[in-house]
Structure formats: C-alpha cells, structure tokens
Short mmCIF file of C-alpha atoms in Angstrom, two decimals:
data_model
loop_
_atom_site.label_atom_id
_atom_site.label_comp_id
_atom_site.label_asym_id
_atom_site.label_seq_id
_atom_site.Cartn_x
_atom_site.Cartn_y
_atom_site.Cartn_z
CA MET A 1 -32.06 85.06 -37.98
CA LEU A 2 -30.11 83.19 -35.31
CA ARG A 3 -31.69 79.90 -36.38
CA THR A 4 -30.63 80.50 -40.00
CA ILE A 5 -27.10 81.38 -38.92
CA LEU A 6 -26.82 78.25 -36.79
CA LYS A 7 -28.30 75.97 -39.46
CA TYR A 8 -26.16 77.19 -42.34
CA GLY A 9 -23.10 77.66 -40.17
CA LEU A 10 -23.41 74.03 -39.12
CA ILE A 11 -23.75 72.93 -42.76
CA ALA A 12 -20.72 74.99 -43.84
CA GLY A 13 -18.73 73.81 -40.83
CA LEU A 14 -19.47 70.14 -41.43
CA VAL A 15 -18.55 70.46 -45.10
CA VAL A 16 -15.27 72.30 -44.51
CA GLY A 17 -14.34 70.17 -41.50
CA GLY A 18 -15.26 66.94 -43.26
CA PHE A 19 -13.24 67.81 -46.35
CA GLU A 20 -10.31 68.76 -44.15
CA LEU A 21 -10.37 65.44 -42.33
CA VAL A 22 -10.76 63.45 -45.57
CA THR A 23 -7.93 65.36 -47.28
CA PHE A 24 -5.41 64.70 -44.55
CA VAL A 25 -6.42 61.06 -44.20
CA ALA A 26 -6.23 60.59 -48.00
CA PHE A 27 -2.73 62.09 -48.12
CA SER A 28 -1.69 60.31 -44.88
CA GLY A 29 -0.73 63.68 -43.48
CA MET A 30 -0.01 67.01 -45.09
CA PRO A 31 -0.63 67.20 -48.85
CA PRO A 32 2.11 68.77 -50.99
CA LEU A 33 2.17 72.55 -50.48
CA LYS A 34 1.12 73.39 -54.06
CA TYR A 35 -1.95 71.12 -53.83
CA GLY A 36 -2.80 71.80 -50.20
CA MET A 37 -3.60 75.47 -50.74
CA VAL A 38 -5.71 74.79 -53.84
CA ILE A 39 -7.62 71.99 -52.10
CA GLY A 40 -8.03 74.04 -48.93
CA TYR A 41 -9.35 77.24 -50.47
CA THR A 42 -11.56 75.40 -52.98
CA THR A 43 -13.08 73.46 -50.09
CA MET A 44 -13.63 76.69 -48.17
CA LEU A 45 -15.46 78.26 -51.11
CA ILE A 46 -17.65 75.17 -51.55
CA ALA A 47 -18.50 75.10 -47.85
CA LEU A 48 -19.06 78.85 -47.69
CA SER A 49 -21.63 78.66 -50.47
CA ALA A 50 -23.87 78.00 -47.46
CA VAL A 51 -23.46 81.73 -46.71
CA PHE A 52 -25.24 82.62 -49.95
CA VAL A 53 -27.93 79.99 -49.44
CA GLY A 54 -28.47 81.05 -45.82
CA ILE A 55 -28.83 84.73 -46.71
CA LYS A 56 -31.20 83.89 -49.57
CA ARG A 57 -33.33 81.68 -47.36
CA HIS A 58 -33.47 84.35 -44.66
CA ARG A 59 -34.45 86.96 -47.26
CA ASP A 60 -37.07 84.83 -49.00
CA VAL A 61 -38.64 82.94 -46.09
CA ASP A 62 -38.11 85.01 -42.96
CA ARG A 63 -38.18 88.52 -44.43
CA GLY A 64 -40.77 88.27 -47.18
CA GLY A 65 -38.32 88.50 -50.09
CA VAL A 66 -36.58 91.71 -48.99
CA ILE A 67 -33.33 92.19 -47.09
CA GLY A 68 -30.97 95.11 -46.67
CA PHE A 69 -27.23 94.89 -47.13
CA TRP A 70 -26.33 95.08 -43.42
CA PRO A 71 -28.75 92.39 -42.18
CA ALA A 72 -27.63 90.15 -45.06
CA LEU A 73 -24.00 90.77 -44.18
CA GLY A 74 -24.77 89.94 -40.54
CA VAL A 75 -26.21 86.56 -41.53
CA GLY A 76 -23.21 85.87 -43.77
CA LEU A 77 -20.67 86.77 -41.11
CA GLY A 78 -22.51 84.65 -38.54
CA VAL A 79 -22.47 81.63 -40.85
CA SER A 80 -18.78 82.27 -41.63
CA PHE A 81 -17.92 82.53 -37.93
CA ILE A 82 -19.50 79.18 -37.14
CA ALA A 83 -17.82 77.58 -40.18
CA GLY A 84 -14.51 78.99 -38.90
CA ILE A 85 -15.01 77.39 -35.49
CA PHE A 86 -15.61 74.02 -37.16
CA TYR A 87 -12.55 74.54 -39.37
CA VAL A 88 -10.35 75.16 -36.33
CA ALA A 89 -11.81 72.14 -34.49
CA ALA A 90 -11.26 69.92 -37.53
CA TRP A 91 -7.66 71.12 -37.84
CA GLU A 92 -7.00 70.32 -34.21
CA ALA A 93 -8.60 66.89 -34.70
CA VAL A 94 -6.45 66.22 -37.79
CA GLN A 95 -3.29 67.06 -35.87
CA ALA A 96 -4.31 64.89 -32.93
CA MET A 97 -5.37 61.92 -35.08
CA THR A 98 -2.38 61.96 -37.44
CA HIS A 99 0.24 63.11 -34.89
CA MET A 100 1.35 65.44 -37.65
CA ASP A 101 3.95 68.09 -36.91
CA PHE A 102 2.54 70.69 -39.27
CA ALA A 103 4.93 73.46 -38.27
CA THR A 104 8.00 71.37 -39.08
CA SER A 105 6.53 70.06 -42.36
CA TYR A 106 5.52 73.57 -43.39
CA ALA A 107 8.90 75.04 -42.43
CA ASN A 108 10.76 72.33 -44.35
CA ALA A 109 8.56 72.87 -47.43
CA ILE A 110 9.13 76.65 -47.38
CA ILE A 111 12.90 76.25 -46.97
CA ALA A 112 13.04 73.63 -49.76
CA SER A 113 11.02 75.92 -52.03
CA GLU A 114 13.38 78.85 -51.46
CA LYS A 115 16.42 76.60 -51.89
CA ALA A 116 15.00 75.39 -55.24
CA LYS A 117 14.58 79.02 -56.31
CA GLY A 118 18.30 79.53 -55.69
CA ALA A 119 18.18 81.55 -52.47
CA SER A 120 21.55 82.53 -51.04
CA ALA A 121 23.03 80.75 -48.03
CA GLU A 122 22.51 83.92 -45.98
CA ALA A 123 18.83 84.14 -46.97
CA LEU A 124 18.32 80.44 -46.21
CA ALA A 125 19.96 80.84 -42.80
CA LYS A 126 17.65 83.77 -41.96
CA LEU A 127 14.64 81.85 -43.23
CA SER A 128 15.64 78.83 -41.15
CA THR A 129 15.84 81.04 -38.04
CA ASP A 130 12.44 82.54 -38.84
CA MET A 131 10.94 79.09 -39.34
CA ASP A 132 12.38 77.91 -36.00
CA ALA A 133 10.64 80.85 -34.32
CA PHE A 134 7.42 79.98 -36.17
CA LYS A 135 7.57 76.39 -34.88
CA VAL A 136 7.83 77.66 -31.29
CA GLN A 137 4.91 80.05 -31.79
CA TYR A 138 2.77 77.42 -33.52
CA ALA A 139 3.14 75.03 -30.60
CA ASN A 140 1.19 77.55 -28.48
CA PRO A 141 -2.60 77.11 -28.94
CA MET A 142 -3.13 80.81 -28.21
CA TYR A 143 -1.20 81.49 -31.42
CA ARG A 144 -2.25 78.45 -33.48
CA LEU A 145 -6.04 78.64 -32.98
CA PRO A 146 -6.49 82.26 -34.12
CA MET A 147 -4.02 81.68 -36.97
CA THR A 148 -6.11 78.74 -38.17
CA PHE A 149 -9.34 80.76 -37.85
CA ALA A 150 -7.70 83.55 -39.87
CA GLU A 151 -7.25 81.15 -42.79
CA ILE A 152 -10.98 80.74 -43.40
CA PHE A 153 -12.72 83.79 -41.93
CA PRO A 154 -11.45 86.36 -44.48
CA VAL A 155 -12.78 84.09 -47.23
CA GLY A 156 -16.11 84.04 -45.38
CA VAL A 157 -16.08 87.84 -45.14
CA LEU A 158 -15.54 88.10 -48.90
CA VAL A 159 -18.30 85.59 -49.67
CA SER A 160 -20.59 87.42 -47.22
CA LEU A 161 -19.92 90.81 -48.83
CA VAL A 162 -20.60 89.51 -52.35
CA SER A 163 -23.69 87.56 -51.25
CA ALA A 164 -25.11 90.50 -49.29
CA GLY A 165 -24.47 92.82 -52.21
CA LEU A 166 -26.26 90.53 -54.66
CA LEU A 167 -29.14 89.42 -52.46
CA ARG A 168 -30.08 92.89 -51.20
CA ASN A 169 -31.68 93.27 -54.64
CA SER A 170 -35.02 91.45 -54.33
CA ARG A 171 -35.08 90.92 -58.11
CA PHE A 172 -31.89 88.84 -57.93
CA LEU A 173 -33.03 85.21 -57.76
CA PRO A 174 -36.49 86.13 -56.42
CA ALA A 175 -38.40 83.73 -54.21
CA ARG A 176 -40.70 81.36 -56.06
CA ARG A 177 -44.34 82.03 -55.40
CA GLY A 178 -46.84 79.30 -55.58
#
C-alpha cells in the first residue's frame, strides 16, 4: 500500500507542481484572478486523477480485485497528501523564481474587484486594512505553507471519497483477467 501511495502521490505531485510552474512562467507571474482559479483547480483535478488510478491499481493488483471503503480512502488520502506537499513546494519555487509578491497582487486584485462592484469607501477602507493584515500573515511561512496546502488537500479528500466509494464495488471497472 505504501508503495502505491508513494508512486501515485509522486505522479500527482509532479503533474500539479509542473502545471503550477508552467502557468506562472507562461503568465510571467500571477495569472488574472478569474483565470487563475479555473486553471488551478482544473490542474488539481487532473493531477488528482492519480488518486483514482492508485486506488484501482491497489484494489486490482495488490488486493485481488477487492477493497473496502476505508482502505481505499486511506490510499486516496495518502496520494493526496503527497500531491499537496509537491504543490506547496512548487508554490514556494514559483515565488522564489519569479520574485512575485503574491500577497500584494492578490490584495490589489480583491480591492479592485470590490471597487468595480461599487463598494462604499468605508467598505474599501476596511477591506484595505484586512488585506494589509493578510500581507503580514502571508509573509510568515508558518501561515503561508499550511494555507497553500489547504488549497489542494480538500480537493484531494473529495476525490478520495468519490474514488473510494466507487472502487469499493469490485464490479465497478473490474480488473481484466487474462
């Protein structure tokens, strides 16, 4: 089981980390907010398809075509955890390579978005204060690293739950015999 988790976690991590690096290099920094989230979460789902494949392989090869929900979920969460570590490492690499000030770019984009929606001067002032506090927090790796991990891991949990639920049924995509 550990070997499967490591193998498919590595695959998922390289995919999500590679896409992250390519995206930020292609955009020469942070992509526009509306595209960045779509690109980011689509990439996560593509990479985390390795969760499904890893659980299926473990079921079909290592466990004779049968797996319970909890062992399947364990494999999925292990793969997701490793992918999350790679995601965090890639994010730190992107920031180091591009010298990007993500917190400031993000804060400016949020403020501009609220201003475009017609937010009051009072609301914008409060938002600006909140964003200044966010920038201070984000500069601390003890805040930034878990925050980055929390972007991908819940997606991995969801993919793991769905995959474990489907693959616990040995008739769902049964192993090929022959």
